[in-house]
Short mmCIF file of C-alpha atoms and ligand atoms in Angstrom, two decimals:
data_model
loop_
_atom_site.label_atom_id
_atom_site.label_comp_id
_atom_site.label_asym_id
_atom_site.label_seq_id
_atom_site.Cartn_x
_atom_site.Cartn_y
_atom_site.Cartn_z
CA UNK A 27 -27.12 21.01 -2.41
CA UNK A 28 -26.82 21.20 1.36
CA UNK A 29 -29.64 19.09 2.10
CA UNK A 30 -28.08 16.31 -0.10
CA UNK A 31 -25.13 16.52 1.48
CA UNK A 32 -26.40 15.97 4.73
CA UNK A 33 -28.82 13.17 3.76
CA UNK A 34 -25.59 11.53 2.71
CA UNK A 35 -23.78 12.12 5.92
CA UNK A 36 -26.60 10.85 7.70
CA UNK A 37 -27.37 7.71 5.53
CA UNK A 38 -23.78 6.92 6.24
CA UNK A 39 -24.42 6.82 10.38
CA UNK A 40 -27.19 4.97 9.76
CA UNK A 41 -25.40 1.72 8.03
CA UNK A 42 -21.95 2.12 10.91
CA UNK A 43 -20.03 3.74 7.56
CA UNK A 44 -19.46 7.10 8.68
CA UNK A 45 -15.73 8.30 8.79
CA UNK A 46 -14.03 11.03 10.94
CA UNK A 47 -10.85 12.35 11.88
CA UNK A 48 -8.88 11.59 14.71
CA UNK A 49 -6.15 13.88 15.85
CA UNK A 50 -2.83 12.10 17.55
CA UNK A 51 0.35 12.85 18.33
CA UNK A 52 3.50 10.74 17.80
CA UNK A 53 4.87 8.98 21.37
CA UNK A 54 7.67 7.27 20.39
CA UNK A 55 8.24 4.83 16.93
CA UNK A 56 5.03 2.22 18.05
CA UNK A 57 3.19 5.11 20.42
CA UNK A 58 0.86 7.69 19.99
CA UNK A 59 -1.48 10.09 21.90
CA UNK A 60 -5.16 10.44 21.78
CA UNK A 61 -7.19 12.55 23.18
CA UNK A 62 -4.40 12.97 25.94
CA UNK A 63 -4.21 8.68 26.14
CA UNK A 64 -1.69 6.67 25.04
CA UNK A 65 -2.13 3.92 22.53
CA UNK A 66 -0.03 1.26 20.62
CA UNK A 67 -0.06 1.73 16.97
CA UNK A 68 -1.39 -0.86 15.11
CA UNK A 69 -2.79 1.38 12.02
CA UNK A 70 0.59 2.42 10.98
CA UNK A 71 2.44 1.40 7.64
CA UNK A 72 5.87 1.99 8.93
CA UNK A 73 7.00 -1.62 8.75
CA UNK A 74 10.24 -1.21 9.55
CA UNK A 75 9.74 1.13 11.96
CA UNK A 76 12.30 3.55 10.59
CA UNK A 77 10.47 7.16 10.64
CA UNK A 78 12.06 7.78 14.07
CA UNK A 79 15.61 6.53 12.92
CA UNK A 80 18.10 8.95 13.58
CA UNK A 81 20.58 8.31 10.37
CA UNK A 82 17.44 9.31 8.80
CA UNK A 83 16.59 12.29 10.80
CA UNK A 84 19.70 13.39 10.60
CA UNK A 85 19.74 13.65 6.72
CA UNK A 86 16.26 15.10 6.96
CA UNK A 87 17.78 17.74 8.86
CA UNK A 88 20.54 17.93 6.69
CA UNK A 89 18.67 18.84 3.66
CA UNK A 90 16.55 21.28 5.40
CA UNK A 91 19.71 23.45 6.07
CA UNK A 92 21.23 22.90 2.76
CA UNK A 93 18.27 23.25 0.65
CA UNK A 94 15.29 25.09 2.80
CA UNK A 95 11.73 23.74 3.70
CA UNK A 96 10.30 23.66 0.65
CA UNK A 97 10.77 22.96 -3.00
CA UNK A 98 8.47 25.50 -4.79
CA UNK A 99 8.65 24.37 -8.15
CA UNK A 100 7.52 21.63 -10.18
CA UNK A 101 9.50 19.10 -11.84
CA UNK A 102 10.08 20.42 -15.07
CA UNK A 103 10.80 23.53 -13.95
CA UNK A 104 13.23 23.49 -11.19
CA UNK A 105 11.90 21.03 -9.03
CA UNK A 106 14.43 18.49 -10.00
CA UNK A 107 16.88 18.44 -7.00
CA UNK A 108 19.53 16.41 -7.25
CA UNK A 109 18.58 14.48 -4.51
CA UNK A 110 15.97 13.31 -7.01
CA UNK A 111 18.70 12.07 -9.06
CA UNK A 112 20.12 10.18 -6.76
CA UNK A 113 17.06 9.07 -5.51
CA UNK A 114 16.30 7.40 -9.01
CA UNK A 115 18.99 6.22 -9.80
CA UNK A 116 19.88 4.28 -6.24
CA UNK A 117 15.60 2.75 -6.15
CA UNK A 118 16.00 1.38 -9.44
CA UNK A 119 18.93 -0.37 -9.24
CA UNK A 120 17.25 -1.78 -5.63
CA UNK A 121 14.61 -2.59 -7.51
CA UNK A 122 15.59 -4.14 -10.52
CA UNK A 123 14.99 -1.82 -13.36
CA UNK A 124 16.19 0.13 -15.82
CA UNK A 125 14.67 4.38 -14.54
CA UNK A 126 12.80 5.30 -12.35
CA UNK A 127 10.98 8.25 -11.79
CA UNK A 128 9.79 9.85 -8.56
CA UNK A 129 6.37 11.29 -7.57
CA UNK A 130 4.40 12.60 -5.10
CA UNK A 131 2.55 10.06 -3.79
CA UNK A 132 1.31 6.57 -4.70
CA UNK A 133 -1.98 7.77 -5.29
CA UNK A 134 -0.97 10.22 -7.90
CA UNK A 135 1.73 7.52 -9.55
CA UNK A 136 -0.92 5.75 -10.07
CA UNK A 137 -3.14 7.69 -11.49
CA UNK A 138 -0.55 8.94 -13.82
CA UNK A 139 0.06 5.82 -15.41
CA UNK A 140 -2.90 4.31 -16.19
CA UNK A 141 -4.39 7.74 -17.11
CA UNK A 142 -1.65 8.60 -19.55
CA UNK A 143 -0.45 5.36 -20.82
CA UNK A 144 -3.90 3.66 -21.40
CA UNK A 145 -6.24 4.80 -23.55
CA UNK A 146 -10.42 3.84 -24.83
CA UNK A 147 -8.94 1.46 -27.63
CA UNK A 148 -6.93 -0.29 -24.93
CA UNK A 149 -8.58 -3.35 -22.34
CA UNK A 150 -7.08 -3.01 -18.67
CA UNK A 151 -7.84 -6.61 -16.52
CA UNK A 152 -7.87 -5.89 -12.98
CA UNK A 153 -8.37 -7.43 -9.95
CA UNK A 154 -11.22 -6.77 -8.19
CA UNK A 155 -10.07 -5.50 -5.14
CA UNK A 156 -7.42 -3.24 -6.60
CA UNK A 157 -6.92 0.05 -4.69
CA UNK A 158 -8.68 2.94 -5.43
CA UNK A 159 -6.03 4.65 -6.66
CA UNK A 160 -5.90 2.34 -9.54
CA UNK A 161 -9.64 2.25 -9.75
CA UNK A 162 -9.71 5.78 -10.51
CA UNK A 163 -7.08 5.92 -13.01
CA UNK A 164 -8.54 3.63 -14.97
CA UNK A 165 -11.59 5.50 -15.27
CA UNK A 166 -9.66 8.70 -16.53
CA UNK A 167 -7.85 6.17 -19.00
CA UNK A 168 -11.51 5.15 -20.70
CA UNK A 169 -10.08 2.31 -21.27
CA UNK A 170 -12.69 -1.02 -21.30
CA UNK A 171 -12.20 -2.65 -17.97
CA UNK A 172 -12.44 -6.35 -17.19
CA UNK A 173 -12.88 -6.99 -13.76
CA UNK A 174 -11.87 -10.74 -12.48
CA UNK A 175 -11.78 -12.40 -9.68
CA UNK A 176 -9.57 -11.76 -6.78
CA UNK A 177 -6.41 -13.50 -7.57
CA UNK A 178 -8.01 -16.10 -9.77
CA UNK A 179 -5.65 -16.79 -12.32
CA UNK A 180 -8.36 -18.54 -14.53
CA UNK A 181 -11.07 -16.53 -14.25
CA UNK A 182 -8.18 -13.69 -15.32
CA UNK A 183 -7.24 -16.40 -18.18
CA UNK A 184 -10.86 -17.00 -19.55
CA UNK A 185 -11.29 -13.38 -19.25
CA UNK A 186 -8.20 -13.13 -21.81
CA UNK A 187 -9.19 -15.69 -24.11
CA UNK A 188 -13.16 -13.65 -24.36
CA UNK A 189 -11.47 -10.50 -25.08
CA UNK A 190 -8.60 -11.58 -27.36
CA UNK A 191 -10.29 -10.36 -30.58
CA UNK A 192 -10.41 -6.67 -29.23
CA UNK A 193 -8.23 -4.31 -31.15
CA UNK A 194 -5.41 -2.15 -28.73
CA UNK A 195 -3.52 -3.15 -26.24
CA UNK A 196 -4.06 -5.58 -22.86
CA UNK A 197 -2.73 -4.63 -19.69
CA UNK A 198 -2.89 -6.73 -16.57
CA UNK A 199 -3.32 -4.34 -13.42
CA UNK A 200 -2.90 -5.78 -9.71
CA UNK A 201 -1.00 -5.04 -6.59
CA UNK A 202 1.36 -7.29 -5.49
CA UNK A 203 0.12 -7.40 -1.67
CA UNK A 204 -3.34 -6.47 -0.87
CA UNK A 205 -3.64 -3.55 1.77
CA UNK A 206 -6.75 -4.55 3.00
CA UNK A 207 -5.99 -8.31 2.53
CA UNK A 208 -2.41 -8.77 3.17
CA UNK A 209 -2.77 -11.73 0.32
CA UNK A 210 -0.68 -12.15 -2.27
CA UNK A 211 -1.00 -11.74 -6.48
CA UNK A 212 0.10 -14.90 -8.30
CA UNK A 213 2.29 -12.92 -10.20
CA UNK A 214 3.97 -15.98 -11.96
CA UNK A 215 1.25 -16.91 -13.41
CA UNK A 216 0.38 -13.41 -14.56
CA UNK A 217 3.63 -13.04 -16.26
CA UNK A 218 3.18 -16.36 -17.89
CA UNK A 219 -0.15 -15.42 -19.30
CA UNK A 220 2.04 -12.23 -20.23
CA UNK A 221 4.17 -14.03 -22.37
CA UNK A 222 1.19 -16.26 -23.84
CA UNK A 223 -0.92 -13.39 -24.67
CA UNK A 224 1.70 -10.50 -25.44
CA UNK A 225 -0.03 -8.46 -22.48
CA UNK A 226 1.55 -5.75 -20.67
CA UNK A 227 1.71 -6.01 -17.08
CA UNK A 228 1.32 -2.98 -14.14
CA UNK A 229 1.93 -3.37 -10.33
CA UNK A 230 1.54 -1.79 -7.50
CA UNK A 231 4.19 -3.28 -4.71
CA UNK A 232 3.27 -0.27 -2.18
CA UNK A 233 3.06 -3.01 0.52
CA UNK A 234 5.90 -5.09 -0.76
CA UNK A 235 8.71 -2.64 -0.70
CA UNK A 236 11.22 -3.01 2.19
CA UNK A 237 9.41 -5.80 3.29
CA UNK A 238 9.46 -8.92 1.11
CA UNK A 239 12.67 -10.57 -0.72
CA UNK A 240 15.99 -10.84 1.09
CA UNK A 241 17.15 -7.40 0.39
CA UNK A 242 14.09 -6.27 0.96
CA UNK A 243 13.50 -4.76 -2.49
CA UNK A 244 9.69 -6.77 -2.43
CA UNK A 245 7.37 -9.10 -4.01
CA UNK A 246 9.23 -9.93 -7.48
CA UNK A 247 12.28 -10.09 -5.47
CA UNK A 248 10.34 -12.67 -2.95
CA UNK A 249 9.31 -14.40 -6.19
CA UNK A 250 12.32 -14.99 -8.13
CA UNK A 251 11.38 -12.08 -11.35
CA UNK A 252 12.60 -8.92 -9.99
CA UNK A 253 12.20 -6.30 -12.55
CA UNK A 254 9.90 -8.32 -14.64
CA UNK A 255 6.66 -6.37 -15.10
CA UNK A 256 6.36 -3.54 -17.75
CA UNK A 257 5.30 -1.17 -15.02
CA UNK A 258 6.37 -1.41 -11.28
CA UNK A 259 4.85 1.32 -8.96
CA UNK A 260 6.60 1.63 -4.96
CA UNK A 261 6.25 4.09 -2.29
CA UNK A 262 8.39 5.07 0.58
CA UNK A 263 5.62 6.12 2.67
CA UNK A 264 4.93 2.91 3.88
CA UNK A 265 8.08 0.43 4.58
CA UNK A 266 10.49 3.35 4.09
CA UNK A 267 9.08 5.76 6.76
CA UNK A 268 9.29 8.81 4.51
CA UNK A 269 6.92 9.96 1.74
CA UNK A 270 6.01 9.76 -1.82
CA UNK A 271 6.41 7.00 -4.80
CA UNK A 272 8.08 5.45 -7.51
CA UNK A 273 7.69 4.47 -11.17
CA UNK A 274 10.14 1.91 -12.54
CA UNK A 275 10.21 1.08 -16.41
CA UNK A 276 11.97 1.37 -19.55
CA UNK A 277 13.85 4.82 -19.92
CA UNK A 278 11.10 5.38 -23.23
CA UNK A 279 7.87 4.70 -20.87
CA UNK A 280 9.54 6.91 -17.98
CA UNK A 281 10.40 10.20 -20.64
CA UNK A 282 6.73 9.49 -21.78
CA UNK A 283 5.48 9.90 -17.73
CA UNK A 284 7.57 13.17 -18.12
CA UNK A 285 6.44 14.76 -20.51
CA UNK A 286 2.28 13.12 -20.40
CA UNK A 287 1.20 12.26 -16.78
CA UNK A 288 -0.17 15.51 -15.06
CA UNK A 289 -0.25 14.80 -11.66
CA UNK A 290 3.54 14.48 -12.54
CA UNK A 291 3.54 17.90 -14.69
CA UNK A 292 1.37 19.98 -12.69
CA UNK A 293 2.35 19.95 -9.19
CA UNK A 294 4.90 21.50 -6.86
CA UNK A 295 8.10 18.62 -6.66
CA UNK A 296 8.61 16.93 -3.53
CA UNK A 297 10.30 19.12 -0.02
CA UNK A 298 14.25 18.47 -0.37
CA UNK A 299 13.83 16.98 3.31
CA UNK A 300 11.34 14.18 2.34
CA UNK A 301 13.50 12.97 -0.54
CA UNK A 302 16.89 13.38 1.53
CA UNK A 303 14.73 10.74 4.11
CA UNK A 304 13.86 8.29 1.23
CA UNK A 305 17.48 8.32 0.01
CA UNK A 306 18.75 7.30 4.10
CA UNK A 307 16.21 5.20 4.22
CA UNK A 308 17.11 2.80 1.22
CA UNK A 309 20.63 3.10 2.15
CA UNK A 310 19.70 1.43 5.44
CA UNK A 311 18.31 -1.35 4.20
CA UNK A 312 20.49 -2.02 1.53
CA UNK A 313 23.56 -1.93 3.86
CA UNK A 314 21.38 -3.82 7.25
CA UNK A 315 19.19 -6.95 6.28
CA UNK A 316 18.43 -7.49 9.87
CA UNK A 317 15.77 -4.75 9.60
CA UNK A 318 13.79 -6.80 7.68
CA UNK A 319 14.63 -10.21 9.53
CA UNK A 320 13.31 -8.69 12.75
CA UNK A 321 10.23 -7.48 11.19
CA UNK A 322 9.64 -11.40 10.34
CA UNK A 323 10.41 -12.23 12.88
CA UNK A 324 7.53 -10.03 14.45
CA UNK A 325 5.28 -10.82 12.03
CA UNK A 326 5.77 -14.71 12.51
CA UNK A 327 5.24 -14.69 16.04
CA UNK A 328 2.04 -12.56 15.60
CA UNK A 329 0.70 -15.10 13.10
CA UNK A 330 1.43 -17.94 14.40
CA UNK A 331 -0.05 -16.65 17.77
CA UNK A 332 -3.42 -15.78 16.33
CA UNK A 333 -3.76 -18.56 14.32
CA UNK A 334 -2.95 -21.35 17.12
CA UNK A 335 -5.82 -18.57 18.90
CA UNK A 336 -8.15 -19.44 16.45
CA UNK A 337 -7.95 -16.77 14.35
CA UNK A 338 -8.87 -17.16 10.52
CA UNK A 339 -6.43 -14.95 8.65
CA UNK A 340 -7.41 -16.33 5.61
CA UNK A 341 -4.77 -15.93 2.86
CA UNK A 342 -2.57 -12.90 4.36
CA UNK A 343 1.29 -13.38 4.35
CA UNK A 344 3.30 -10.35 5.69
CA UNK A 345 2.77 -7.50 8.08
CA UNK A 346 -0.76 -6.82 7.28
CA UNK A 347 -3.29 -8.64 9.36
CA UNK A 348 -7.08 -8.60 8.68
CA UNK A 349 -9.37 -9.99 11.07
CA UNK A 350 -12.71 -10.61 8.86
CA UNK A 351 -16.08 -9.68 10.87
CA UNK A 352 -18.25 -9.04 8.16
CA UNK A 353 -21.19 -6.94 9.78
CA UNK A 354 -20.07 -2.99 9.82
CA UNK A 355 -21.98 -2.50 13.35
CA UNK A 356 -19.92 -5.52 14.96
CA UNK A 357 -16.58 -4.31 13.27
CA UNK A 358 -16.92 -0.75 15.19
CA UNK A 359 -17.90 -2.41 18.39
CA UNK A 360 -14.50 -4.36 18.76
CA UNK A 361 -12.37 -1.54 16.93
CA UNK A 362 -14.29 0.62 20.52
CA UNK A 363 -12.99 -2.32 22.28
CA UNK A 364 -9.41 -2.78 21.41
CA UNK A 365 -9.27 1.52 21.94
CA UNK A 366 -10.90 1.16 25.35
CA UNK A 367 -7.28 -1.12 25.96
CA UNK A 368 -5.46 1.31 24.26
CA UNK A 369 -5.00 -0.23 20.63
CA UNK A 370 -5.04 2.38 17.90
CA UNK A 371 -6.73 0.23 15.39
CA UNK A 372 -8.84 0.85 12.51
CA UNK A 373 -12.33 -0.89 11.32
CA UNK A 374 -12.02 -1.04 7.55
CA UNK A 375 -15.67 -0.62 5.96
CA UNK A 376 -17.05 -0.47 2.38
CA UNK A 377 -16.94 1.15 0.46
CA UNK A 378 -12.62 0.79 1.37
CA UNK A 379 -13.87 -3.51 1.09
CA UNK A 380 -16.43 -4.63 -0.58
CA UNK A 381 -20.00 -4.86 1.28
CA UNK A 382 -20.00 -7.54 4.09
CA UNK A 383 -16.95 -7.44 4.55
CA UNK A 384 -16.25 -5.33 7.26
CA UNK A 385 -13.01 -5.71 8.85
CA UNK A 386 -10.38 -5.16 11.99
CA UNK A 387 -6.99 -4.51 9.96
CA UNK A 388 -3.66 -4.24 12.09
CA UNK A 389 0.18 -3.94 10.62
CA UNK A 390 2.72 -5.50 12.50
CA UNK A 391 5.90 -3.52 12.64
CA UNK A 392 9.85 -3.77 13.21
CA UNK A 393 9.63 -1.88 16.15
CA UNK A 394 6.89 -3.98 18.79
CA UNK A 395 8.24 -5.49 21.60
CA UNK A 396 7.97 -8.90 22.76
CA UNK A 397 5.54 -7.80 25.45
CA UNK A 398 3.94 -5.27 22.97
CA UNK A 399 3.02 -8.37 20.79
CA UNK A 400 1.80 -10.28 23.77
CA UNK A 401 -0.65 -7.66 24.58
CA UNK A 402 -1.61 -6.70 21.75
CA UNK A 403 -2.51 -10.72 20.77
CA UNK A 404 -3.86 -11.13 24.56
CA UNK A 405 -6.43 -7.82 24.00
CA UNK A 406 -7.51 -9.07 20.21
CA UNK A 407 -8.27 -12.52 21.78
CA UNK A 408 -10.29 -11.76 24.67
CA UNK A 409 -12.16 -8.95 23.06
CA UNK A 410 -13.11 -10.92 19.88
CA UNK A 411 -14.12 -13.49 22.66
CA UNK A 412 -16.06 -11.23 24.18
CA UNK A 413 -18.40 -10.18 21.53
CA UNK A 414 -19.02 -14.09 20.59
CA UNK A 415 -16.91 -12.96 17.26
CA UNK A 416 -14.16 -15.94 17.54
C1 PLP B 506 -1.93 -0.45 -2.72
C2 PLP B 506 -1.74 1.02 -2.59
N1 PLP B 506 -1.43 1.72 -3.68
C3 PLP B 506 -1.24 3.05 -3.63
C4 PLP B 506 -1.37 3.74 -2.45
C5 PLP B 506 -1.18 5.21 -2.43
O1 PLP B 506 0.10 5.54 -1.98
P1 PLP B 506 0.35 6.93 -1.26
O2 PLP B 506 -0.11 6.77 0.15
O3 PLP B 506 1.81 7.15 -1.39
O4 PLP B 506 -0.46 7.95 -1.98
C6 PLP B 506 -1.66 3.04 -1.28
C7 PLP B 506 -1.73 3.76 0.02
O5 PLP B 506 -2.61 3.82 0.74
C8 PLP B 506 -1.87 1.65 -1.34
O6 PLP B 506 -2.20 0.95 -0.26
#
């Protein structure tokens, strides 16, 4: 078993796909240390920069004293803080919906829905560069799976009309923004095809939350038909600076996550200070919309800057930004590049994207300063010069 192992590992170094931790050390809200150097923080998913905010803090601390470090229950036993009431109550009226129910983590949200809700007589159609998260719990569902093409509406449509004689249910599965794309779902016309078709619809809007719509509540909101699919999966580790996820439905689909999904069931409930953090969190936003107007207004400068540099950023539209190399050996030399200058960046390589597709993947966030921007454009431009990449 060893030996495979390592042929693996080494197989890996051989195609520039081999992964491996690094170690930092929070600076300030856009800083961190390396290896005892400082570096900007462009591989972060704190769009609104609010992990460092103090009214959040503050009710982090808060809970600590009032409730202790750690939960040390599950759910159903007697996990349920009230802060988790609160907590569901206050997201899915943000949101749109009718409950919502709180887990862990978007990973195992997502798994729990598709693995408990969908079943082998059912037919899931999902985009084919849906995270993996969704990937996977589709494969515990058994359900069949029709892949189509990345936000093509009418390869999604034919794929419809070929399966429409299939007995059980249809589900339509996509994110709402890419995380490795930063590119949209035409969720319009999936809820159109919806209504056609009597399909049920499931989203995941972990990159959407706190950053698109005016209140910030994300991509339905941005779209005009918040609260519209059948299943709407958020996180707050992302926009919200805090951690774990969200399921908003019907109250019958969430008391069926309650008492079916496992990785709801079976696991220790979420520290009292994490949830007291997501609760300050929404409340800022709710109550200040120019958090999220001067995250645009970062992310429009940075855009607009790149592109005018001659940057393709092919379809993205918010904070995420993927510069497309294509060649996984290339990638890694500019990521080395942009670190030598002291920009924490990431190369994103299959099997995260699909094969030749290798990719330089930066978020903007809330927090960058004018000069931070500058540099950080300046340093992409004349490294990706550099190599002969733009
Ligand atoms: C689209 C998408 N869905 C789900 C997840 C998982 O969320 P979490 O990090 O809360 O497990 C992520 C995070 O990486 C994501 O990008």
């Amino acid at each position: 078993m060893k030996e495979e192992i390592k042929t693996t590992l080494s197989n890996l170094k051989k195609v520039g796909n081999y992964r491996f931790l690094r170690y930092v050390k929070p600076k300030s809200t856009t800083k961190i240390l390396y290896n005892g150097k400082e570096y900007l923080n462009l591989s972060s998913n704190s769009y609104l920069s609010l992990h460092f905010h103090p009214a959040i803090l503050d009710a982090a601390r808060r809970a600590l004293d009032d409730y202790g470090a750690g939960n040390c229950s599950s759910r159903s036993l007697s996990g349920s803080l009230d802060l988790y009431r609160t907590l569901e109550k206050e997201f899915a009226t943000f949101k749109g919906y009718k409950r919502c129910l709180v887990f862990s983590n978007g990973f195992m949200a997502n798994i729990s829905i598709l693995a408990s809700i969908t079943g082998p007589e059912d037919t899931i159609f999902t985009d084919e560069l849906n995270h993996s998260s969704l990937i996977h719990g589709m494969r515990l569902s058994k359900a069949k799976k029709v892949i189509f093409r990345h936000r093509d509406i009418d390869h999604l449509h034919d794929c419809i009309k070929r399966e429409k004689n299939r007995n059980g249910r249809s589900f339509v599965v996509t994110e709402t923004i890419f995380s490795m794309d930063g590119d949209v779902a035409p969720l319009k016309e999936i809820l159109w095809l919806k209504e056609k078709y009597g399909l049920y619809t499931i989203i995941d809007d972990a990159h959407g939350t706190g950053v698109f719509g005016e209140t910030g509540s994300g991509i339905e909101e941005e779209l005009g038909i918040k609260g519209s699919a059948d299943i709407h999966m958020a996180t707050f580790g992302k926009a919200l600076g805090s951690y774990g996820a969200a399921v908003l439905s019907d109250p019958y689909t969430i008391r069926f996550l309650i008492n079916k999904a496992k990785p709801f069931m079976y696991t220790t409930a979420l520290p009292p200070s994490v949830l007291a953090s997501s609760i300050a969190a929404l409340n800022l936003i709710k109550n200040d919309t120019s958090l999220i107007k001067e995250l645009w207004r970062n992310i429009n400068y940075v855009r607009q800057q790149l592109s005018s540099l001659g940057f393709d950023l092919r379809e993205s539209k918010g904070p995420i930004v993927p510069i497309i190399i294509g060649n996984e050996k290339l990638t890694l030399k500019l990521q080395r590049l942009l670190m030598e200058k002291g920009l924490f960046i990431q190369a994103i390589r299959p099997p995260t994207v699909p094969p030749k597709t290798s990719r330089i993947r930066f978020t903007v966030v809330r927090a960058f300063t004018k000069e931070e921007l500058d540099y950080i454009i300046y340093t992409l431009f004349n490294s990706a010069k550099k190599l002969g990449i733009l």
